[in-house]
mmCIF file with all atom_site columns, C-alpha atoms in Angstrom:
data_model
loop_
_atom_site.group_PDB
_atom_site.id
_atom_site.type_symbol
_atom_site.label_atom_id
_atom_site.label_alt_id
_atom_site.label_comp_id
_atom_site.label_asym_id
_atom_site.label_entity_id
_atom_site.label_seq_id
_atom_site.pdbx_PDB_ins_code
_atom_site.Cartn_x
_atom_site.Cartn_y
_atom_site.Cartn_z
_atom_site.occupancy
_atom_site.B_iso_or_equiv
_atom_site.pdbx_formal_charge
_atom_site.auth_seq_id
_atom_site.auth_comp_id
_atom_site.auth_asym_id
_atom_site.auth_atom_id
_atom_site.pdbx_PDB_model_num
ATOM 1   C CA . ALA A 1 1   ? -4.726  9.762   4.968   1.00 69.00 ? 13  ALA A CA 1
ATOM 2   C CA . GLN A 1 2   ? -3.346  6.754   3.218   1.00 75.00 ? 14  GLN A CA 1
ATOM 3   C CA . SER A 1 3   ? 0.136   6.866   1.726   1.00 87.00 ? 15  SER A CA 1
ATOM 4   C CA . VAL A 1 4   ? 2.698   4.603   0.138   1.00 92.00 ? 16  VAL A CA 1
ATOM 5   C CA . THR A 1 5   ? 6.434   4.720   0.771   1.00 94.00 ? 17  THR A CA 1
ATOM 6   C CA . GLN A 1 6   ? 8.988   3.132   -1.499  1.00 95.00 ? 18  GLN A CA 1
ATOM 7   C CA . LEU A 1 7   ? 12.195  3.306   0.424   1.00 89.00 ? 19  LEU A CA 1
ATOM 8   C CA . ASP A 1 8   ? 14.633  2.916   -2.447  1.00 94.00 ? 20  ASP A CA 1
ATOM 9   C CA . SER A 1 9   ? 14.681  5.284   -5.398  1.00 94.00 ? 21  SER A CA 1
ATOM 10  C CA . GLN A 1 10  ? 17.088  3.058   -7.321  1.00 96.00 ? 22  GLN A CA 1
ATOM 11  C CA . VAL A 1 11  ? 18.201  -0.542  -6.940  1.00 97.00 ? 23  VAL A CA 1
ATOM 12  C CA . PRO A 1 12  ? 21.171  -1.742  -9.003  1.00 97.00 ? 24  PRO A CA 1
ATOM 13  C CA . VAL A 1 13  ? 21.590  -5.495  -9.268  1.00 97.00 ? 25  VAL A CA 1
ATOM 14  C CA . PHE A 1 14  ? 23.516  -7.949  -11.424 1.00 97.00 ? 26  PHE A CA 1
ATOM 15  C CA . GLU A 1 15  ? 21.734  -10.219 -13.846 1.00 97.00 ? 27  GLU A CA 1
ATOM 16  C CA . GLU A 1 16  ? 20.528  -13.516 -12.326 1.00 97.00 ? 28  GLU A CA 1
ATOM 17  C CA . ALA A 1 17  ? 20.771  -12.124 -8.790  1.00 97.00 ? 29  ALA A CA 1
ATOM 18  C CA . PRO A 1 18  ? 17.734  -11.950 -6.512  1.00 98.00 ? 30  PRO A CA 1
ATOM 19  C CA . VAL A 1 19  ? 16.056  -8.631  -5.848  1.00 98.00 ? 31  VAL A CA 1
ATOM 20  C CA . GLU A 1 20  ? 13.624  -7.155  -3.334  1.00 97.00 ? 32  GLU A CA 1
ATOM 21  C CA . LEU A 1 21  ? 11.885  -3.811  -3.828  1.00 98.00 ? 33  LEU A CA 1
ATOM 22  C CA . ARG A 1 22  ? 10.415  -2.431  -0.648  1.00 97.00 ? 34  ARG A CA 1
ATOM 23  C CA . CYS A 1 23  ? 6.987   -0.909  -0.151  1.00 96.00 ? 35  CYS A CA 1
ATOM 24  C CA . ASN A 1 24  ? 5.282   0.249   3.016   1.00 95.00 ? 36  ASN A CA 1
ATOM 25  C CA . TYR A 1 25  ? 1.835   1.733   3.308   1.00 92.00 ? 37  TYR A CA 1
ATOM 26  C CA . SER A 1 26  ? -0.049  3.625   5.952   1.00 88.00 ? 38  SER A CA 1
ATOM 27  C CA . SER A 1 27  ? -3.719  3.010   6.446   1.00 74.00 ? 39  SER A CA 1
ATOM 28  C CA . SER A 1 28  ? -5.901  2.111   9.376   1.00 67.00 ? 40  SER A CA 1
ATOM 29  C CA . VAL A 1 29  ? -8.508  0.366   7.268   1.00 73.00 ? 41  VAL A CA 1
ATOM 30  C CA . SER A 1 30  ? -8.522  -2.509  4.845   1.00 74.00 ? 42  SER A CA 1
ATOM 31  C CA . VAL A 1 31  ? -6.359  -2.003  1.801   1.00 82.00 ? 43  VAL A CA 1
ATOM 32  C CA . TYR A 1 32  ? -5.796  -3.469  -1.586  1.00 88.00 ? 44  TYR A CA 1
ATOM 33  C CA . LEU A 1 33  ? -2.217  -3.454  -2.828  1.00 92.00 ? 45  LEU A CA 1
ATOM 34  C CA . PHE A 1 34  ? -0.695  -3.439  -6.284  1.00 94.00 ? 46  PHE A CA 1
ATOM 35  C CA . TRP A 1 35  ? 2.644   -3.420  -8.028  1.00 97.00 ? 47  TRP A CA 1
ATOM 36  C CA . TYR A 1 36  ? 2.903   -1.849  -11.458 1.00 96.00 ? 48  TYR A CA 1
ATOM 37  C CA . VAL A 1 37  ? 5.868   -1.725  -13.834 1.00 96.00 ? 49  VAL A CA 1
ATOM 38  C CA . GLN A 1 38  ? 6.704   1.079   -16.246 1.00 94.00 ? 50  GLN A CA 1
ATOM 39  C CA . TYR A 1 39  ? 9.120   0.516   -19.127 1.00 93.00 ? 51  TYR A CA 1
ATOM 40  C CA . PRO A 1 40  ? 10.694  3.585   -20.752 1.00 88.00 ? 52  PRO A CA 1
ATOM 41  C CA . ASN A 1 41  ? 8.245   5.800   -22.609 1.00 83.00 ? 53  ASN A CA 1
ATOM 42  C CA . GLN A 1 42  ? 5.334   3.546   -21.813 1.00 87.00 ? 54  GLN A CA 1
ATOM 43  C CA . GLY A 1 43  ? 2.354   3.467   -19.508 1.00 89.00 ? 55  GLY A CA 1
ATOM 44  C CA . LEU A 1 44  ? 2.095   1.381   -16.365 1.00 92.00 ? 56  LEU A CA 1
ATOM 45  C CA . GLN A 1 45  ? 1.124   -2.260  -16.453 1.00 93.00 ? 57  GLN A CA 1
ATOM 46  C CA . LEU A 1 46  ? 0.032   -4.485  -13.619 1.00 93.00 ? 58  LEU A CA 1
ATOM 47  C CA . LEU A 1 47  ? 2.537   -6.953  -12.189 1.00 95.00 ? 59  LEU A CA 1
ATOM 48  C CA . LEU A 1 48  ? 0.407   -8.331  -9.367  1.00 95.00 ? 60  LEU A CA 1
ATOM 49  C CA . LYS A 1 49  ? -2.254  -7.462  -6.835  1.00 92.00 ? 61  LYS A CA 1
ATOM 50  C CA . TYR A 1 50  ? -3.370  -8.372  -3.339  1.00 91.00 ? 62  TYR A CA 1
ATOM 51  C CA . LEU A 1 51  ? -7.076  -8.091  -2.601  1.00 87.00 ? 63  LEU A CA 1
ATOM 52  C CA . SER A 1 52  ? -7.606  -10.823 -0.013  1.00 85.00 ? 64  SER A CA 1
ATOM 53  C CA . GLY A 1 53  ? -6.726  -14.433 0.778   1.00 86.00 ? 65  GLY A CA 1
ATOM 54  C CA . SER A 1 54  ? -3.192  -15.771 0.624   1.00 88.00 ? 66  SER A CA 1
ATOM 55  C CA . THR A 1 55  ? -0.620  -13.196 1.630   1.00 89.00 ? 67  THR A CA 1
ATOM 56  C CA . LEU A 1 56  ? 1.873   -14.453 -0.960  1.00 95.00 ? 68  LEU A CA 1
ATOM 57  C CA . VAL A 1 57  ? 0.880   -13.215 -4.367  1.00 95.00 ? 69  VAL A CA 1
ATOM 58  C CA . LYS A 1 58  ? 2.445   -14.326 -7.635  1.00 95.00 ? 70  LYS A CA 1
ATOM 59  C CA . GLY A 1 59  ? 2.471   -12.095 -10.677 1.00 94.00 ? 71  GLY A CA 1
ATOM 60  C CA . ILE A 1 60  ? 3.780   -11.959 -14.193 1.00 93.00 ? 72  ILE A CA 1
ATOM 61  C CA . ASN A 1 61  ? 7.419   -12.292 -15.256 1.00 92.00 ? 73  ASN A CA 1
ATOM 62  C CA . GLY A 1 62  ? 8.338   -14.358 -12.184 1.00 95.00 ? 74  GLY A CA 1
ATOM 63  C CA . PHE A 1 63  ? 7.644   -11.626 -9.637  1.00 97.00 ? 75  PHE A CA 1
ATOM 64  C CA . GLU A 1 64  ? 5.944   -12.218 -6.314  1.00 97.00 ? 76  GLU A CA 1
ATOM 65  C CA . ALA A 1 65  ? 5.025   -10.106 -3.299  1.00 97.00 ? 77  ALA A CA 1
ATOM 66  C CA . GLU A 1 66  ? 4.069   -10.767 0.278   1.00 95.00 ? 78  GLU A CA 1
ATOM 67  C CA . PHE A 1 67  ? 1.440   -8.811  2.176   1.00 94.00 ? 79  PHE A CA 1
ATOM 68  C CA . ASN A 1 68  ? 2.456   -8.313  5.800   1.00 92.00 ? 80  ASN A CA 1
ATOM 69  C CA . LYS A 1 69  ? -0.295  -6.603  7.754   1.00 89.00 ? 81  LYS A CA 1
ATOM 70  C CA . SER A 1 70  ? 1.634   -6.271  11.015  1.00 90.00 ? 82  SER A CA 1
ATOM 71  C CA . GLN A 1 71  ? 4.515   -4.540  9.256   1.00 91.00 ? 83  GLN A CA 1
ATOM 72  C CA . THR A 1 72  ? 2.245   -2.740  6.766   1.00 92.00 ? 84  THR A CA 1
ATOM 73  C CA . SER A 1 73  ? 4.496   -3.888  3.964   1.00 94.00 ? 85  SER A CA 1
ATOM 74  C CA . PHE A 1 74  ? 4.103   -5.338  0.495   1.00 96.00 ? 86  PHE A CA 1
ATOM 75  C CA . HIS A 1 75  ? 7.628   -6.012  -0.759  1.00 97.00 ? 87  HIS A CA 1
ATOM 76  C CA . LEU A 1 76  ? 8.216   -7.218  -4.318  1.00 98.00 ? 88  LEU A CA 1
ATOM 77  C CA . ARG A 1 77  ? 10.694  -10.012 -4.982  1.00 97.00 ? 89  ARG A CA 1
ATOM 78  C CA . LYS A 1 78  ? 12.187  -11.965 -7.832  1.00 97.00 ? 90  LYS A CA 1
ATOM 79  C CA . PRO A 1 79  ? 14.677  -14.793 -7.306  1.00 97.00 ? 91  PRO A CA 1
ATOM 80  C CA . SER A 1 80  ? 16.653  -14.166 -10.500 1.00 97.00 ? 92  SER A CA 1
ATOM 81  C CA . VAL A 1 81  ? 16.417  -10.975 -12.549 1.00 97.00 ? 93  VAL A CA 1
ATOM 82  C CA . HIS A 1 82  ? 17.017  -10.439 -16.252 1.00 96.00 ? 94  HIS A CA 1
ATOM 83  C CA . ILE A 1 83  ? 18.290  -7.454  -18.164 1.00 96.00 ? 95  ILE A CA 1
ATOM 84  C CA . SER A 1 84  ? 14.765  -7.007  -19.477 1.00 95.00 ? 96  SER A CA 1
ATOM 85  C CA . ASP A 1 85  ? 13.495  -6.366  -15.946 1.00 96.00 ? 97  ASP A CA 1
ATOM 86  C CA . THR A 1 86  ? 15.170  -2.961  -16.008 1.00 96.00 ? 98  THR A CA 1
ATOM 87  C CA . ALA A 1 87  ? 12.268  -0.567  -15.461 1.00 97.00 ? 99  ALA A CA 1
ATOM 88  C CA . GLU A 1 88  ? 10.536  1.597   -12.878 1.00 96.00 ? 100 GLU A CA 1
ATOM 89  C CA . TYR A 1 89  ? 8.354   -0.208  -10.364 1.00 97.00 ? 101 TYR A CA 1
ATOM 90  C CA . PHE A 1 90  ? 5.467   1.415   -8.529  1.00 96.00 ? 102 PHE A CA 1
ATOM 91  C CA . CYS A 1 91  ? 3.656   0.222   -5.454  1.00 96.00 ? 103 CYS A CA 1
ATOM 92  C CA . ALA A 1 92  ? 0.055   1.414   -5.092  1.00 93.00 ? 104 ALA A CA 1
ATOM 93  C CA . VAL A 1 93  ? -2.734  1.185   -2.545  1.00 90.00 ? 105 VAL A CA 1
ATOM 94  C CA . SER A 1 94  ? -6.485  1.377   -2.856  1.00 85.00 ? 106 SER A CA 1
ATOM 95  C CA . VAL A 1 95  ? -8.422  1.920   0.320   1.00 71.00 ? 107 VAL A CA 1
ATOM 96  C CA . ASP A 1 96  ? -11.769 0.392   1.265   1.00 64.00 ? 108 ASP A CA 1
ATOM 97  C CA . SER A 1 97  ? -12.475 -1.008  -2.205  1.00 63.00 ? 109 SER A CA 1
ATOM 98  C CA . SER A 1 98  ? -12.217 2.482   -3.643  1.00 67.00 ? 110 SER A CA 1
ATOM 99  C CA . TYR A 1 99  ? -11.122 2.603   -7.224  1.00 75.00 ? 111 TYR A CA 1
ATOM 100 C CA . LYS A 1 100 ? -8.730  5.429   -6.402  1.00 80.00 ? 112 LYS A CA 1
ATOM 101 C CA . LEU A 1 101 ? -5.089  4.316   -6.476  1.00 85.00 ? 113 LEU A CA 1
ATOM 102 C CA . ILE A 1 102 ? -2.396  6.107   -4.484  1.00 87.00 ? 114 ILE A CA 1
ATOM 103 C CA . PHE A 1 103 ? 1.079   5.462   -5.875  1.00 91.00 ? 115 PHE A CA 1
ATOM 104 C CA . GLY A 1 104 ? 4.471   5.422   -4.254  1.00 93.00 ? 116 GLY A CA 1
ATOM 105 C CA . SER A 1 105 ? 7.345   7.432   -5.687  1.00 93.00 ? 117 SER A CA 1
ATOM 106 C CA . GLY A 1 106 ? 8.698   4.493   -7.638  1.00 95.00 ? 118 GLY A CA 1
ATOM 107 C CA . THR A 1 107 ? 11.887  2.396   -7.580  1.00 97.00 ? 119 THR A CA 1
ATOM 108 C CA . ARG A 1 108 ? 14.118  2.207   -10.593 1.00 96.00 ? 120 ARG A CA 1
ATOM 109 C CA . LEU A 1 109 ? 15.479  -1.315  -10.994 1.00 97.00 ? 121 LEU A CA 1
ATOM 110 C CA . LEU A 1 110 ? 18.720  -1.347  -12.955 1.00 97.00 ? 122 LEU A CA 1
ATOM 111 C CA . VAL A 1 111 ? 19.899  -4.810  -13.977 1.00 97.00 ? 123 VAL A CA 1
ATOM 112 C CA . ARG A 1 112 ? 23.520  -5.002  -15.041 1.00 96.00 ? 124 ARG A CA 1
ATOM 113 C CA . PRO A 1 113 ? 25.145  -7.808  -17.048 1.00 94.00 ? 125 PRO A CA 1
ATOM 114 C CA . ASP B 2 1   ? -9.447  -4.484  -27.330 1.00 65.00 ? 13  ASP B CA 1
ATOM 115 C CA . ALA B 2 2   ? -6.803  -1.929  -28.242 1.00 79.00 ? 14  ALA B CA 1
ATOM 116 C CA . GLY B 2 3   ? -6.386  -0.813  -24.667 1.00 93.00 ? 15  GLY B CA 1
ATOM 117 C CA . VAL B 2 4   ? -6.607  2.751   -23.395 1.00 96.00 ? 16  VAL B CA 1
ATOM 118 C CA . ILE B 2 5   ? -5.829  5.158   -26.204 1.00 97.00 ? 17  ILE B CA 1
ATOM 119 C CA . GLN B 2 6   ? -4.444  8.611   -25.579 1.00 97.00 ? 18  GLN B CA 1
ATOM 120 C CA . SER B 2 7   ? -3.760  11.394  -28.014 1.00 97.00 ? 19  SER B CA 1
ATOM 121 C CA . PRO B 2 8   ? -1.576  13.102  -28.830 1.00 97.00 ? 20  PRO B CA 1
ATOM 122 C CA . ARG B 2 9   ? 1.494   11.181  -27.654 1.00 96.00 ? 21  ARG B CA 1
ATOM 123 C CA . HIS B 2 10  ? 3.542   14.356  -27.591 1.00 96.00 ? 22  HIS B CA 1
ATOM 124 C CA . GLU B 2 11  ? 2.480   17.978  -27.371 1.00 97.00 ? 23  GLU B CA 1
ATOM 125 C CA . VAL B 2 12  ? 4.665   21.057  -27.374 1.00 97.00 ? 24  VAL B CA 1
ATOM 126 C CA . THR B 2 13  ? 2.911   24.346  -26.827 1.00 97.00 ? 25  THR B CA 1
ATOM 127 C CA . GLU B 2 14  ? 3.690   27.888  -25.854 1.00 97.00 ? 26  GLU B CA 1
ATOM 128 C CA . MET B 2 15  ? 2.874   29.297  -22.457 1.00 97.00 ? 27  MET B CA 1
ATOM 129 C CA . GLY B 2 16  ? -0.604  30.756  -22.386 1.00 97.00 ? 28  GLY B CA 1
ATOM 130 C CA . GLN B 2 17  ? -2.042  28.456  -25.019 1.00 97.00 ? 29  GLN B CA 1
ATOM 131 C CA . GLU B 2 18  ? -4.894  26.053  -24.437 1.00 97.00 ? 30  GLU B CA 1
ATOM 132 C CA . VAL B 2 19  ? -4.031  22.372  -24.424 1.00 98.00 ? 31  VAL B CA 1
ATOM 133 C CA . THR B 2 20  ? -6.482  19.485  -24.761 1.00 98.00 ? 32  THR B CA 1
ATOM 134 C CA . LEU B 2 21  ? -5.516  15.909  -24.031 1.00 98.00 ? 33  LEU B CA 1
ATOM 135 C CA . ARG B 2 22  ? -7.773  13.083  -25.125 1.00 98.00 ? 34  ARG B CA 1
ATOM 136 C CA . CYS B 2 23  ? -8.507  9.603   -23.864 1.00 98.00 ? 35  CYS B CA 1
ATOM 137 C CA . LYS B 2 24  ? -10.528 6.650   -25.046 1.00 98.00 ? 36  LYS B CA 1
ATOM 138 C CA . PRO B 2 25  ? -10.974 4.089   -22.259 1.00 97.00 ? 37  PRO B CA 1
ATOM 139 C CA . ILE B 2 26  ? -11.328 0.357   -22.709 1.00 95.00 ? 38  ILE B CA 1
ATOM 140 C CA . SER B 2 27  ? -14.815 -0.524  -23.860 1.00 94.00 ? 39  SER B CA 1
ATOM 141 C CA . GLY B 2 28  ? -17.019 -1.576  -20.951 1.00 91.00 ? 40  GLY B CA 1
ATOM 142 C CA . HIS B 2 29  ? -14.906 0.079   -18.285 1.00 92.00 ? 41  HIS B CA 1
ATOM 143 C CA . ASP B 2 30  ? -16.918 2.388   -16.064 1.00 90.00 ? 42  ASP B CA 1
ATOM 144 C CA . TYR B 2 31  ? -14.062 4.141   -14.236 1.00 92.00 ? 43  TYR B CA 1
ATOM 145 C CA . LEU B 2 32  ? -11.677 6.602   -15.841 1.00 94.00 ? 44  LEU B CA 1
ATOM 146 C CA . PHE B 2 33  ? -8.694  8.263   -14.211 1.00 94.00 ? 45  PHE B CA 1
ATOM 147 C CA . TRP B 2 34  ? -6.351  11.085  -15.153 1.00 96.00 ? 46  TRP B CA 1
ATOM 148 C CA . TYR B 2 35  ? -2.857  10.999  -13.632 1.00 95.00 ? 47  TYR B CA 1
ATOM 149 C CA . ARG B 2 36  ? 0.098   13.355  -13.986 1.00 96.00 ? 48  ARG B CA 1
ATOM 150 C CA . GLN B 2 37  ? 3.698   12.125  -13.697 1.00 94.00 ? 49  GLN B CA 1
ATOM 151 C CA . THR B 2 38  ? 6.652   14.403  -12.966 1.00 93.00 ? 50  THR B CA 1
ATOM 152 C CA . MET B 2 39  ? 10.102  13.809  -11.573 1.00 88.00 ? 51  MET B CA 1
ATOM 153 C CA . MET B 2 40  ? 9.408   16.019  -8.583  1.00 89.00 ? 52  MET B CA 1
ATOM 154 C CA . ARG B 2 41  ? 5.954   14.799  -7.578  1.00 89.00 ? 53  ARG B CA 1
ATOM 155 C CA . GLY B 2 42  ? 5.758   11.304  -9.050  1.00 89.00 ? 54  GLY B CA 1
ATOM 156 C CA . LEU B 2 43  ? 2.344   9.986   -10.075 1.00 91.00 ? 55  LEU B CA 1
ATOM 157 C CA . GLU B 2 44  ? -0.537  12.150  -8.942  1.00 91.00 ? 56  GLU B CA 1
ATOM 158 C CA . LEU B 2 45  ? -4.216  11.381  -9.390  1.00 92.00 ? 57  LEU B CA 1
ATOM 159 C CA . LEU B 2 46  ? -5.879  14.467  -10.830 1.00 95.00 ? 58  LEU B CA 1
ATOM 160 C CA . ILE B 2 47  ? -9.489  13.350  -11.205 1.00 95.00 ? 59  ILE B CA 1
ATOM 161 C CA . TYR B 2 48  ? -11.567 10.258  -11.737 1.00 93.00 ? 60  TYR B CA 1
ATOM 162 C CA . PHE B 2 49  ? -14.965 9.489   -13.185 1.00 94.00 ? 61  PHE B CA 1
ATOM 163 C CA . ASN B 2 50  ? -17.496 6.743   -12.610 1.00 92.00 ? 62  ASN B CA 1
ATOM 164 C CA . ASN B 2 51  ? -20.126 6.235   -15.295 1.00 93.00 ? 63  ASN B CA 1
ATOM 165 C CA . ASN B 2 52  ? -19.079 9.558   -16.837 1.00 95.00 ? 64  ASN B CA 1
ATOM 166 C CA . VAL B 2 53  ? -19.633 11.483  -13.587 1.00 95.00 ? 65  VAL B CA 1
ATOM 167 C CA . PRO B 2 54  ? -16.664 13.140  -11.836 1.00 95.00 ? 66  PRO B CA 1
ATOM 168 C CA . ILE B 2 55  ? -16.263 11.533  -8.423  1.00 91.00 ? 67  ILE B CA 1
ATOM 169 C CA . ASP B 2 56  ? -13.120 13.104  -7.008  1.00 90.00 ? 68  ASP B CA 1
ATOM 170 C CA . ASP B 2 57  ? -11.344 16.089  -8.497  1.00 93.00 ? 69  ASP B CA 1
ATOM 171 C CA . SER B 2 58  ? -9.366  16.996  -5.398  1.00 91.00 ? 70  SER B CA 1
ATOM 172 C CA . GLY B 2 59  ? -6.120  16.401  -7.248  1.00 91.00 ? 71  GLY B CA 1
ATOM 173 C CA . MET B 2 60  ? -6.778  18.986  -9.935  1.00 94.00 ? 72  MET B CA 1
ATOM 174 C CA . PRO B 2 61  ? -4.096  21.565  -9.243  1.00 88.00 ? 73  PRO B CA 1
ATOM 175 C CA . GLU B 2 62  ? -5.864  24.773  -10.222 1.00 87.00 ? 74  GLU B CA 1
ATOM 176 C CA . ASP B 2 63  ? -8.835  26.209  -12.010 1.00 91.00 ? 75  ASP B CA 1
ATOM 177 C CA . ARG B 2 64  ? -6.759  26.214  -15.161 1.00 96.00 ? 76  ARG B CA 1
ATOM 178 C CA . PHE B 2 65  ? -7.334  22.471  -15.305 1.00 97.00 ? 77  PHE B CA 1
ATOM 179 C CA . SER B 2 66  ? -10.662 20.969  -16.296 1.00 97.00 ? 78  SER B CA 1
ATOM 180 C CA . ALA B 2 67  ? -11.792 17.498  -17.304 1.00 98.00 ? 79  ALA B CA 1
ATOM 181 C CA . LYS B 2 68  ? -14.891 16.204  -19.004 1.00 97.00 ? 80  LYS B CA 1
ATOM 182 C CA . MET B 2 69  ? -16.347 12.870  -19.934 1.00 97.00 ? 81  MET B CA 1
ATOM 183 C CA . PRO B 2 70  ? -19.240 13.470  -22.324 1.00 97.00 ? 82  PRO B CA 1
ATOM 184 C CA . ASN B 2 71  ? -19.783 9.754   -22.917 1.00 95.00 ? 83  ASN B CA 1
ATOM 185 C CA . ALA B 2 72  ? -18.465 6.366   -21.897 1.00 94.00 ? 84  ALA B CA 1
ATOM 186 C CA . SER B 2 73  ? -15.866 6.241   -24.645 1.00 95.00 ? 85  SER B CA 1
ATOM 187 C CA . PHE B 2 74  ? -14.222 9.640   -24.464 1.00 96.00 ? 86  PHE B CA 1
ATOM 188 C CA . SER B 2 75  ? -12.663 12.021  -21.971 1.00 98.00 ? 87  SER B CA 1
ATOM 189 C CA . THR B 2 76  ? -10.654 15.219  -22.219 1.00 98.00 ? 88  THR B CA 1
ATOM 190 C CA . LEU B 2 77  ? -8.291  17.034  -19.910 1.00 98.00 ? 89  LEU B CA 1
ATOM 191 C CA . LYS B 2 78  ? -7.896  20.694  -20.712 1.00 98.00 ? 90  LYS B CA 1
ATOM 192 C CA . ILE B 2 79  ? -5.369  23.206  -19.471 1.00 97.00 ? 91  ILE B CA 1
ATOM 193 C CA . GLN B 2 80  ? -6.130  26.847  -20.141 1.00 97.00 ? 92  GLN B CA 1
ATOM 194 C CA . PRO B 2 81  ? -3.896  28.797  -20.029 1.00 96.00 ? 93  PRO B CA 1
ATOM 195 C CA . SER B 2 82  ? -0.925  26.464  -19.945 1.00 97.00 ? 94  SER B CA 1
ATOM 196 C CA . GLU B 2 83  ? 2.233   27.241  -17.975 1.00 96.00 ? 95  GLU B CA 1
ATOM 197 C CA . PRO B 2 84  ? 5.767   25.756  -18.105 1.00 97.00 ? 96  PRO B CA 1
ATOM 198 C CA . ARG B 2 85  ? 5.190   24.033  -14.746 1.00 95.00 ? 97  ARG B CA 1
ATOM 199 C CA . ASP B 2 86  ? 2.417   21.987  -16.365 1.00 97.00 ? 98  ASP B CA 1
ATOM 200 C CA . SER B 2 87  ? 5.064   20.118  -18.346 1.00 97.00 ? 99  SER B CA 1
ATOM 201 C CA . ALA B 2 88  ? 4.663   16.453  -17.447 1.00 97.00 ? 100 ALA B CA 1
ATOM 202 C CA . VAL B 2 89  ? 3.449   13.116  -18.746 1.00 96.00 ? 101 VAL B CA 1
ATOM 203 C CA . TYR B 2 90  ? -0.304  12.801  -18.418 1.00 97.00 ? 102 TYR B CA 1
ATOM 204 C CA . PHE B 2 91  ? -1.769  9.321   -18.174 1.00 96.00 ? 103 PHE B CA 1
ATOM 205 C CA . CYS B 2 92  ? -5.304  8.161   -18.597 1.00 96.00 ? 104 CYS B CA 1
ATOM 206 C CA . ALA B 2 93  ? -6.385  4.847   -17.075 1.00 95.00 ? 105 ALA B CA 1
ATOM 207 C CA . SER B 2 94  ? -9.613  2.889   -16.931 1.00 94.00 ? 106 SER B CA 1
ATOM 208 C CA . SER B 2 95  ? -10.990 0.072   -14.842 1.00 90.00 ? 107 SER B CA 1
ATOM 209 C CA . SER B 2 96  ? -14.201 -1.760  -14.078 1.00 86.00 ? 108 SER B CA 1
ATOM 210 C CA . LYS B 2 97  ? -15.910 -3.334  -11.093 1.00 77.00 ? 109 LYS B CA 1
ATOM 211 C CA . GLN B 2 98  ? -15.608 -6.721  -12.757 1.00 73.00 ? 110 GLN B CA 1
ATOM 212 C CA . GLY B 2 99  ? -11.909 -6.104  -13.236 1.00 67.00 ? 111 GLY B CA 1
ATOM 213 C CA . ALA B 2 100 ? -11.193 -6.198  -9.500  1.00 64.00 ? 112 ALA B CA 1
ATOM 214 C CA . LEU B 2 101 ? -9.812  -2.684  -9.179  1.00 75.00 ? 113 LEU B CA 1
ATOM 215 C CA . VAL B 2 102 ? -7.093  -3.208  -11.775 1.00 86.00 ? 114 VAL B CA 1
ATOM 216 C CA . ALA B 2 103 ? -6.389  -0.015  -13.702 1.00 89.00 ? 115 ALA B CA 1
ATOM 217 C CA . PHE B 2 104 ? -5.222  -0.217  -17.312 1.00 92.00 ? 116 PHE B CA 1
ATOM 218 C CA . PHE B 2 105 ? -3.066  2.685   -18.407 1.00 93.00 ? 117 PHE B CA 1
ATOM 219 C CA . GLY B 2 106 ? -2.634  4.407   -21.723 1.00 95.00 ? 118 GLY B CA 1
ATOM 220 C CA . GLN B 2 107 ? 0.821   5.211   -23.048 1.00 93.00 ? 119 GLN B CA 1
ATOM 221 C CA . GLY B 2 108 ? 0.573   8.796   -21.890 1.00 95.00 ? 120 GLY B CA 1
ATOM 222 C CA . THR B 2 109 ? 0.853   12.247  -23.410 1.00 97.00 ? 121 THR B CA 1
ATOM 223 C CA . ARG B 2 110 ? 4.136   14.020  -22.908 1.00 96.00 ? 122 ARG B CA 1
ATOM 224 C CA . LEU B 2 111 ? 3.331   17.728  -22.587 1.00 98.00 ? 123 LEU B CA 1
ATOM 225 C CA . THR B 2 112 ? 6.001   20.379  -22.888 1.00 98.00 ? 124 THR B CA 1
ATOM 226 C CA . VAL B 2 113 ? 5.047   24.001  -22.305 1.00 97.00 ? 125 VAL B CA 1
ATOM 227 C CA . VAL B 2 114 ? 7.713   26.454  -23.422 1.00 97.00 ? 126 VAL B CA 1
#
């Protein structure tokens, strides 16, 4: 069965520093990968997605992620974070063009001044 | 479009009572999902529909939970009878084939069962 592992439950970082949020998935078939962000008391919104093509995917708010098939990873990065990036970030996988998303446990990004 | 609309935003009910959560998906979307979010279990997919037909309900925890989608613009998730362990945030999301698998989420219903 497919699964998603987010290795860090919380990542504290200072404002303007770079950040990487890690995501690994397990699946033996083709996958589609997503990162969603959840601000307090709100629903999830899409940051970026990988369906096919270039393995480096750019999303909103300056975030990007790289699909690495050999390492089954899809880590999220931003070169310089802002206070407003403080939120919970979820990695998700959809298998074989299914519309069913499996989410990781989430990583709380805490940006400090 | 106003996005996915869920109601109510907050619900407090007593154990044993029936609870109904409501969702209006984005117009034109043919997939609808119900998720539950808790601290312990994270985001769990409960059930999803395609063209108003339930496709996968393997995530529905017990027979106390039921979901319906009588038409393309409305879905309900019902818990009867409710229990304190059902306390969670319940999200509805919708997507479409043309939307390349991207799910749009509502703001959720925070359910507290006392």
